[in-house]
């Protein structure tokens, strides 16, 4: 699978298991942020957590936009469902872009993260119900699709550029930029 040092080798998941695992991870990260939201002296921890949220969401939306959604669109007859999902991804990228220019403690920082979390929660609910059912019913090879998604996700995690997706959607929000915050 992967013999790179420091990389965790995980058993192969089918596509829906992989996407659900991503969803569960992001839900947990947003819950963790909510626990920190009203604590003033946790800005550094908040920033690192939001960086991780944004990386996870950006990578997840890209593997869906590049692989899962086009395949699903080709086998189901529900353009509205697929269009809504694409627009929801665009909304998430917009909020991530806003967070890229903000720092913990800024006006509306916590609110922006909260809105992103709410939008992602709605998207996950719709996806896990409607899209996952559609994928199962379409007879897709979910094991092969899972392997494709996992491979692309690993490439993105390793820093390869997105395919036909705006570069700002993958730009990591590293702590270095946060450390360079201008003084108040």
PDB file of C-alpha atoms in Angstrom:
ATOM      1  CA  UNK A   1       0.000   0.000   0.000  1.00  0.00           C
ATOM      2  CA  UNK A   2       2.247   2.737   1.276  1.00  0.00           C
ATOM      3  CA  UNK A   3       5.752   2.228   2.599  1.00  0.00           C
ATOM      4  CA  UNK A   4       6.551   5.872   3.293  1.00  0.00           C
ATOM      5  CA  UNK A   5       7.854   6.454   6.815  1.00  0.00           C
ATOM      6  CA  UNK A   6       5.314   8.121   9.035  1.00  0.00           C
ATOM      7  CA  UNK A   7       2.377   7.211   6.805  1.00  0.00           C
ATOM      8  CA  UNK A   8      -0.317   5.125   8.451  1.00  0.00           C
ATOM      9  CA  UNK A   9      -1.248   2.072   6.432  1.00  0.00           C
ATOM     10  CA  UNK A  10      -4.971   1.442   6.610  1.00  0.00           C
ATOM     11  CA  UNK A  11      -6.996  -1.408   5.190  1.00  0.00           C
ATOM     12  CA  UNK A  12      -8.832  -0.650   1.955  1.00  0.00           C
ATOM     13  CA  UNK A  13     -12.247   0.903   2.432  1.00  0.00           C
ATOM     14  CA  UNK A  14     -14.985   1.004  -0.123  1.00  0.00           C
ATOM     15  CA  UNK A  15     -15.859   4.467  -1.411  1.00  0.00           C
ATOM     16  CA  UNK A  16     -18.760   5.064   0.950  1.00  0.00           C
ATOM     17  CA  UNK A  17     -16.803   3.844   3.981  1.00  0.00           C
ATOM     18  CA  UNK A  18     -13.921   6.158   3.074  1.00  0.00           C
ATOM     19  CA  UNK A  19     -16.200   9.174   2.599  1.00  0.00           C
ATOM     20  CA  UNK A  20     -18.075   8.368   5.829  1.00  0.00           C
ATOM     21  CA  UNK A  21     -14.774   8.114   7.736  1.00  0.00           C
ATOM     22  CA  UNK A  22     -13.849  11.569   6.419  1.00  0.00           C
ATOM     23  CA  UNK A  23     -17.258  12.883   7.477  1.00  0.00           C
ATOM     24  CA  UNK A  24     -16.851  11.450  10.975  1.00  0.00           C
ATOM     25  CA  UNK A  25     -13.392  12.994  11.321  1.00  0.00           C
ATOM     26  CA  UNK A  26     -14.614  16.440  10.234  1.00  0.00           C
ATOM     27  CA  UNK A  27     -17.630  16.239  12.558  1.00  0.00           C
ATOM     28  CA  UNK A  28     -15.248  15.531  15.430  1.00  0.00           C
ATOM     29  CA  UNK A  29     -13.011  18.457  14.500  1.00  0.00           C
ATOM     30  CA  UNK A  30     -15.959  20.843  14.426  1.00  0.00           C
ATOM     31  CA  UNK A  31     -17.124  19.537  17.841  1.00  0.00           C
ATOM     32  CA  UNK A  32     -13.628  20.138  19.185  1.00  0.00           C
ATOM     33  CA  UNK A  33     -13.711  23.689  17.818  1.00  0.00           C
ATOM     34  CA  UNK A  34     -17.083  24.330  19.467  1.00  0.00           C
ATOM     35  CA  UNK A  35     -15.552  23.311  22.804  1.00  0.00           C
ATOM     36  CA  UNK A  36     -12.806  25.936  22.340  1.00  0.00           C
ATOM     37  CA  UNK A  37     -14.927  28.657  20.778  1.00  0.00           C
ATOM     38  CA  UNK A  38     -15.561  30.763  23.859  1.00  0.00           C
ATOM     39  CA  UNK A  39     -12.134  30.320  25.462  1.00  0.00           C
ATOM     40  CA  UNK A  40     -10.076  33.465  24.863  1.00  0.00           C
ATOM     41  CA  UNK A  41      -6.620  32.056  25.594  1.00  0.00           C
ATOM     42  CA  UNK A  42      -6.894  29.187  23.093  1.00  0.00           C
ATOM     43  CA  UNK A  43      -6.231  31.141  19.873  1.00  0.00           C
ATOM     44  CA  UNK A  44      -3.189  29.049  18.919  1.00  0.00           C
ATOM     45  CA  UNK A  45      -5.065  25.800  19.402  1.00  0.00           C
ATOM     46  CA  UNK A  46      -8.085  27.175  17.520  1.00  0.00           C
ATOM     47  CA  UNK A  47      -5.902  28.209  14.604  1.00  0.00           C
ATOM     48  CA  UNK A  48      -4.272  24.788  14.332  1.00  0.00           C
ATOM     49  CA  UNK A  49      -7.662  23.106  14.575  1.00  0.00           C
ATOM     50  CA  UNK A  50      -9.172  25.335  11.887  1.00  0.00           C
ATOM     51  CA  UNK A  51      -6.139  24.655   9.679  1.00  0.00           C
ATOM     52  CA  UNK A  52      -6.849  20.936  10.029  1.00  0.00           C
ATOM     53  CA  UNK A  53     -10.574  21.405   9.389  1.00  0.00           C
ATOM     54  CA  UNK A  54      -9.875  23.392   6.239  1.00  0.00           C
ATOM     55  CA  UNK A  55      -7.315  20.866   4.947  1.00  0.00           C
ATOM     56  CA  UNK A  56      -9.669  17.957   5.596  1.00  0.00           C
ATOM     57  CA  UNK A  57     -12.662  19.664   3.987  1.00  0.00           C
ATOM     58  CA  UNK A  58     -10.634  20.859   0.986  1.00  0.00           C
ATOM     59  CA  UNK A  59      -9.147  17.426   0.334  1.00  0.00           C
ATOM     60  CA  UNK A  60     -12.482  15.684   0.822  1.00  0.00           C
ATOM     61  CA  UNK A  61     -14.381  18.022  -1.485  1.00  0.00           C
ATOM     62  CA  UNK A  62     -11.708  17.638  -4.141  1.00  0.00           C
ATOM     63  CA  UNK A  63     -11.818  13.854  -4.233  1.00  0.00           C
ATOM     64  CA  UNK A  64     -15.577  14.073  -4.497  1.00  0.00           C
ATOM     65  CA  UNK A  65     -15.499  16.784  -7.191  1.00  0.00           C
ATOM     66  CA  UNK A  66     -12.805  15.031  -9.232  1.00  0.00           C
ATOM     67  CA  UNK A  67     -13.876  11.395  -8.938  1.00  0.00           C
ATOM     68  CA  UNK A  68     -17.053  10.565  -6.990  1.00  0.00           C
ATOM     69  CA  UNK A  69     -19.467  13.209  -8.286  1.00  0.00           C
ATOM     70  CA  UNK A  70     -18.662  12.852 -12.008  1.00  0.00           C
ATOM     71  CA  UNK A  71     -19.029   9.073 -11.796  1.00  0.00           C
ATOM     72  CA  UNK A  72     -22.250   9.278  -9.795  1.00  0.00           C
ATOM     73  CA  UNK A  73     -23.683  11.923 -12.122  1.00  0.00           C
ATOM     74  CA  UNK A  74     -23.015   9.612 -15.084  1.00  0.00           C
ATOM     75  CA  UNK A  75     -25.088   6.774 -13.616  1.00  0.00           C
ATOM     76  CA  UNK A  76     -27.989   8.479 -11.831  1.00  0.00           C
ATOM     77  CA  UNK A  77     -30.738  10.686 -13.136  1.00  0.00           C
ATOM     78  CA  UNK A  78     -30.729  13.431 -10.507  1.00  0.00           C
ATOM     79  CA  UNK A  79     -29.050  16.566 -11.781  1.00  0.00           C
ATOM     80  CA  UNK A  80     -30.583  18.624  -8.961  1.00  0.00           C
ATOM     81  CA  UNK A  81     -28.913  16.479  -6.298  1.00  0.00           C
ATOM     82  CA  UNK A  82     -25.550  16.687  -8.030  1.00  0.00           C
ATOM     83  CA  UNK A  83     -25.858  20.432  -8.749  1.00  0.00           C
ATOM     84  CA  UNK A  84     -26.747  21.169  -5.117  1.00  0.00           C
ATOM     85  CA  UNK A  85     -23.740  19.188  -3.914  1.00  0.00           C
ATOM     86  CA  UNK A  86     -21.442  21.136  -6.231  1.00  0.00           C
ATOM     87  CA  UNK A  87     -22.840  24.441  -5.018  1.00  0.00           C
ATOM     88  CA  UNK A  88     -22.429  23.338  -1.404  1.00  0.00           C
ATOM     89  CA  UNK A  89     -18.778  22.551  -2.139  1.00  0.00           C
ATOM     90  CA  UNK A  90     -18.331  25.991  -3.707  1.00  0.00           C
ATOM     91  CA  UNK A  91     -19.824  27.544  -0.569  1.00  0.00           C
ATOM     92  CA  UNK A  92     -17.387  25.599   1.608  1.00  0.00           C
ATOM     93  CA  UNK A  93     -14.454  26.746  -0.542  1.00  0.00           C
ATOM     94  CA  UNK A  94     -15.664  30.345  -0.194  1.00  0.00           C
ATOM     95  CA  UNK A  95     -15.773  30.115   3.607  1.00  0.00           C
ATOM     96  CA  UNK A  96     -12.369  28.410   3.674  1.00  0.00           C
ATOM     97  CA  UNK A  97     -11.048  31.275   1.552  1.00  0.00           C
ATOM     98  CA  UNK A  98     -12.409  33.766   4.078  1.00  0.00           C
ATOM     99  CA  UNK A  99     -10.784  31.851   6.924  1.00  0.00           C
ATOM    100  CA  UNK A 100      -7.479  31.956   5.020  1.00  0.00           C
ATOM    101  CA  UNK A 101      -7.398  35.722   5.547  1.00  0.00           C
ATOM    102  CA  UNK A 102      -8.468  35.640   9.190  1.00  0.00           C
ATOM    103  CA  UNK A 103      -6.837  34.874  12.506  1.00  0.00           C
ATOM    104  CA  UNK A 104      -8.298  33.442  15.707  1.00  0.00           C
ATOM    105  CA  UNK A 105      -9.584  36.347  17.746  1.00  0.00           C
ATOM    106  CA  UNK A 106     -10.615  38.359  14.670  1.00  0.00           C
ATOM    107  CA  UNK A 107     -14.176  39.582  14.469  1.00  0.00           C
ATOM    108  CA  UNK A 108     -16.369  36.897  12.915  1.00  0.00           C
ATOM    109  CA  UNK A 109     -13.651  34.197  13.000  1.00  0.00           C
ATOM    110  CA  UNK A 110     -15.608  31.895  15.299  1.00  0.00           C
ATOM    111  CA  UNK A 111     -18.851  32.681  13.473  1.00  0.00           C
ATOM    112  CA  UNK A 112     -17.271  31.857  10.103  1.00  0.00           C
ATOM    113  CA  UNK A 113     -16.025  28.500  11.395  1.00  0.00           C
ATOM    114  CA  UNK A 114     -19.445  27.797  12.904  1.00  0.00           C
ATOM    115  CA  UNK A 115     -21.236  28.584   9.632  1.00  0.00           C
ATOM    116  CA  UNK A 116     -18.784  26.364   7.745  1.00  0.00           C
ATOM    117  CA  UNK A 117     -19.543  23.590  10.240  1.00  0.00           C
ATOM    118  CA  UNK A 118     -23.284  24.021   9.829  1.00  0.00           C
ATOM    119  CA  UNK A 119     -23.030  23.964   6.039  1.00  0.00           C
ATOM    120  CA  UNK A 120     -20.798  20.898   6.130  1.00  0.00           C
ATOM    121  CA  UNK A 121     -23.174  19.124   8.552  1.00  0.00           C
ATOM    122  CA  UNK A 122     -26.107  19.756   6.196  1.00  0.00           C
ATOM    123  CA  UNK A 123     -24.064  18.587   3.213  1.00  0.00           C
ATOM    124  CA  UNK A 124     -22.944  15.408   5.003  1.00  0.00           C
ATOM    125  CA  UNK A 125     -26.506  14.546   6.002  1.00  0.00           C
ATOM    126  CA  UNK A 126     -27.767  14.938   2.437  1.00  0.00           C
ATOM    127  CA  UNK A 127     -24.810  13.077   0.982  1.00  0.00           C
ATOM    128  CA  UNK A 128     -24.926  10.124   3.375  1.00  0.00           C
ATOM    129  CA  UNK A 129     -28.633   9.692   2.827  1.00  0.00           C
ATOM    130  CA  UNK A 130     -29.372  10.530  -0.802  1.00  0.00           C
ATOM    131  CA  UNK A 131     -26.034  10.190  -2.603  1.00  0.00           C
ATOM    132  CA  UNK A 132     -24.832   7.094  -0.801  1.00  0.00           C
ATOM    133  CA  UNK A 133     -28.158   5.375  -1.513  1.00  0.00           C
ATOM    134  CA  UNK A 134     -27.926   6.408  -5.162  1.00  0.00           C
ATOM    135  CA  UNK A 135     -24.367   5.049  -5.390  1.00  0.00           C
ATOM    136  CA  UNK A 136     -25.399   1.735  -3.828  1.00  0.00           C
ATOM    137  CA  UNK A 137     -28.443   1.426  -6.090  1.00  0.00           C
ATOM    138  CA  UNK A 138     -26.434   2.298  -9.216  1.00  0.00           C
ATOM    139  CA  UNK A 139     -24.330  -0.825  -8.837  1.00  0.00           C
ATOM    140  CA  UNK A 140     -21.015   1.024  -8.808  1.00  0.00           C
ATOM    141  CA  UNK A 141     -17.879  -0.939  -7.948  1.00  0.00           C
ATOM    142  CA  UNK A 142     -17.499   0.739  -4.571  1.00  0.00           C
ATOM    143  CA  UNK A 143     -14.279  -1.127  -3.754  1.00  0.00           C
ATOM    144  CA  UNK A 144     -12.544   0.092  -6.923  1.00  0.00           C
ATOM    145  CA  UNK A 145     -13.962   3.579  -6.415  1.00  0.00           C
ATOM    146  CA  UNK A 146     -12.708   3.526  -2.822  1.00  0.00           C
ATOM    147  CA  UNK A 147      -9.220   2.661  -4.055  1.00  0.00           C
ATOM    148  CA  UNK A 148      -9.319   5.556  -6.541  1.00  0.00           C
ATOM    149  CA  UNK A 149     -10.513   7.985  -3.860  1.00  0.00           C
ATOM    150  CA  UNK A 150      -7.858   6.788  -1.400  1.00  0.00           C
ATOM    151  CA  UNK A 151      -5.096   7.138  -3.994  1.00  0.00           C
ATOM    152  CA  UNK A 152      -6.156  10.661  -4.938  1.00  0.00           C
ATOM    153  CA  UNK A 153      -6.561  11.646  -1.299  1.00  0.00           C
ATOM    154  CA  UNK A 154      -3.028  10.460  -0.586  1.00  0.00           C
ATOM    155  CA  UNK A 155      -1.734  12.458  -3.568  1.00  0.00           C
ATOM    156  CA  UNK A 156      -3.459  15.576  -2.264  1.00  0.00           C
ATOM    157  CA  UNK A 157      -2.150  14.953   1.237  1.00  0.00           C
ATOM    158  CA  UNK A 158       1.322  14.711  -0.297  1.00  0.00           C
ATOM    159  CA  UNK A 159       0.840  18.131  -1.916  1.00  0.00           C
ATOM    160  CA  UNK A 160       0.036  17.342  -5.536  1.00  0.00           C
ATOM    161  CA  UNK A 161      -2.110  19.988  -7.224  1.00  0.00           C
ATOM    162  CA  UNK A 162      -5.822  19.547  -7.696  1.00  0.00           C
ATOM    163  CA  UNK A 163      -7.146  18.500 -11.076  1.00  0.00           C
ATOM    164  CA  UNK A 164      -9.366  21.231 -12.529  1.00  0.00           C
ATOM    165  CA  UNK A 165     -10.197  22.594  -9.053  1.00  0.00           C
ATOM    166  CA  UNK A 166      -9.195  26.117  -7.979  1.00  0.00           C
ATOM    167  CA  UNK A 167      -5.772  26.076  -6.335  1.00  0.00           C
ATOM    168  CA  UNK A 168      -7.036  28.120  -3.389  1.00  0.00           C
ATOM    169  CA  UNK A 169      -9.206  25.176  -2.417  1.00  0.00           C
ATOM    170  CA  UNK A 170      -6.092  23.154  -1.522  1.00  0.00           C
ATOM    171  CA  UNK A 171      -3.782  25.827  -0.188  1.00  0.00           C
ATOM    172  CA  UNK A 172      -2.720  24.673   3.271  1.00  0.00           C
ATOM    173  CA  UNK A 173      -3.372  27.094   6.075  1.00  0.00           C
ATOM    174  CA  UNK A 174      -0.113  26.536   7.920  1.00  0.00           C
ATOM    175  CA  UNK A 175       0.802  27.857  11.307  1.00  0.00           C
ATOM    176  CA  UNK A 176       3.667  29.835   9.761  1.00  0.00           C
ATOM    177  CA  UNK A 177       1.234  32.374   8.325  1.00  0.00           C
ATOM    178  CA  UNK A 178      -0.538  32.616  11.643  1.00  0.00           C
ATOM    179  CA  UNK A 179       2.758  33.176  13.433  1.00  0.00           C
ATOM    180  CA  UNK A 180       3.332  36.187  11.168  1.00  0.00           C
ATOM    181  CA  UNK A 181       0.158  37.922  12.276  1.00  0.00           C
ATOM    182  CA  UNK A 182       0.668  41.668  12.401  1.00  0.00           C
ATOM    183  CA  UNK A 183       0.658  43.178  15.895  1.00  0.00           C
ATOM    184  CA  UNK A 184      -2.592  44.783  17.063  1.00  0.00           C
TER     185      UNK A 184
END
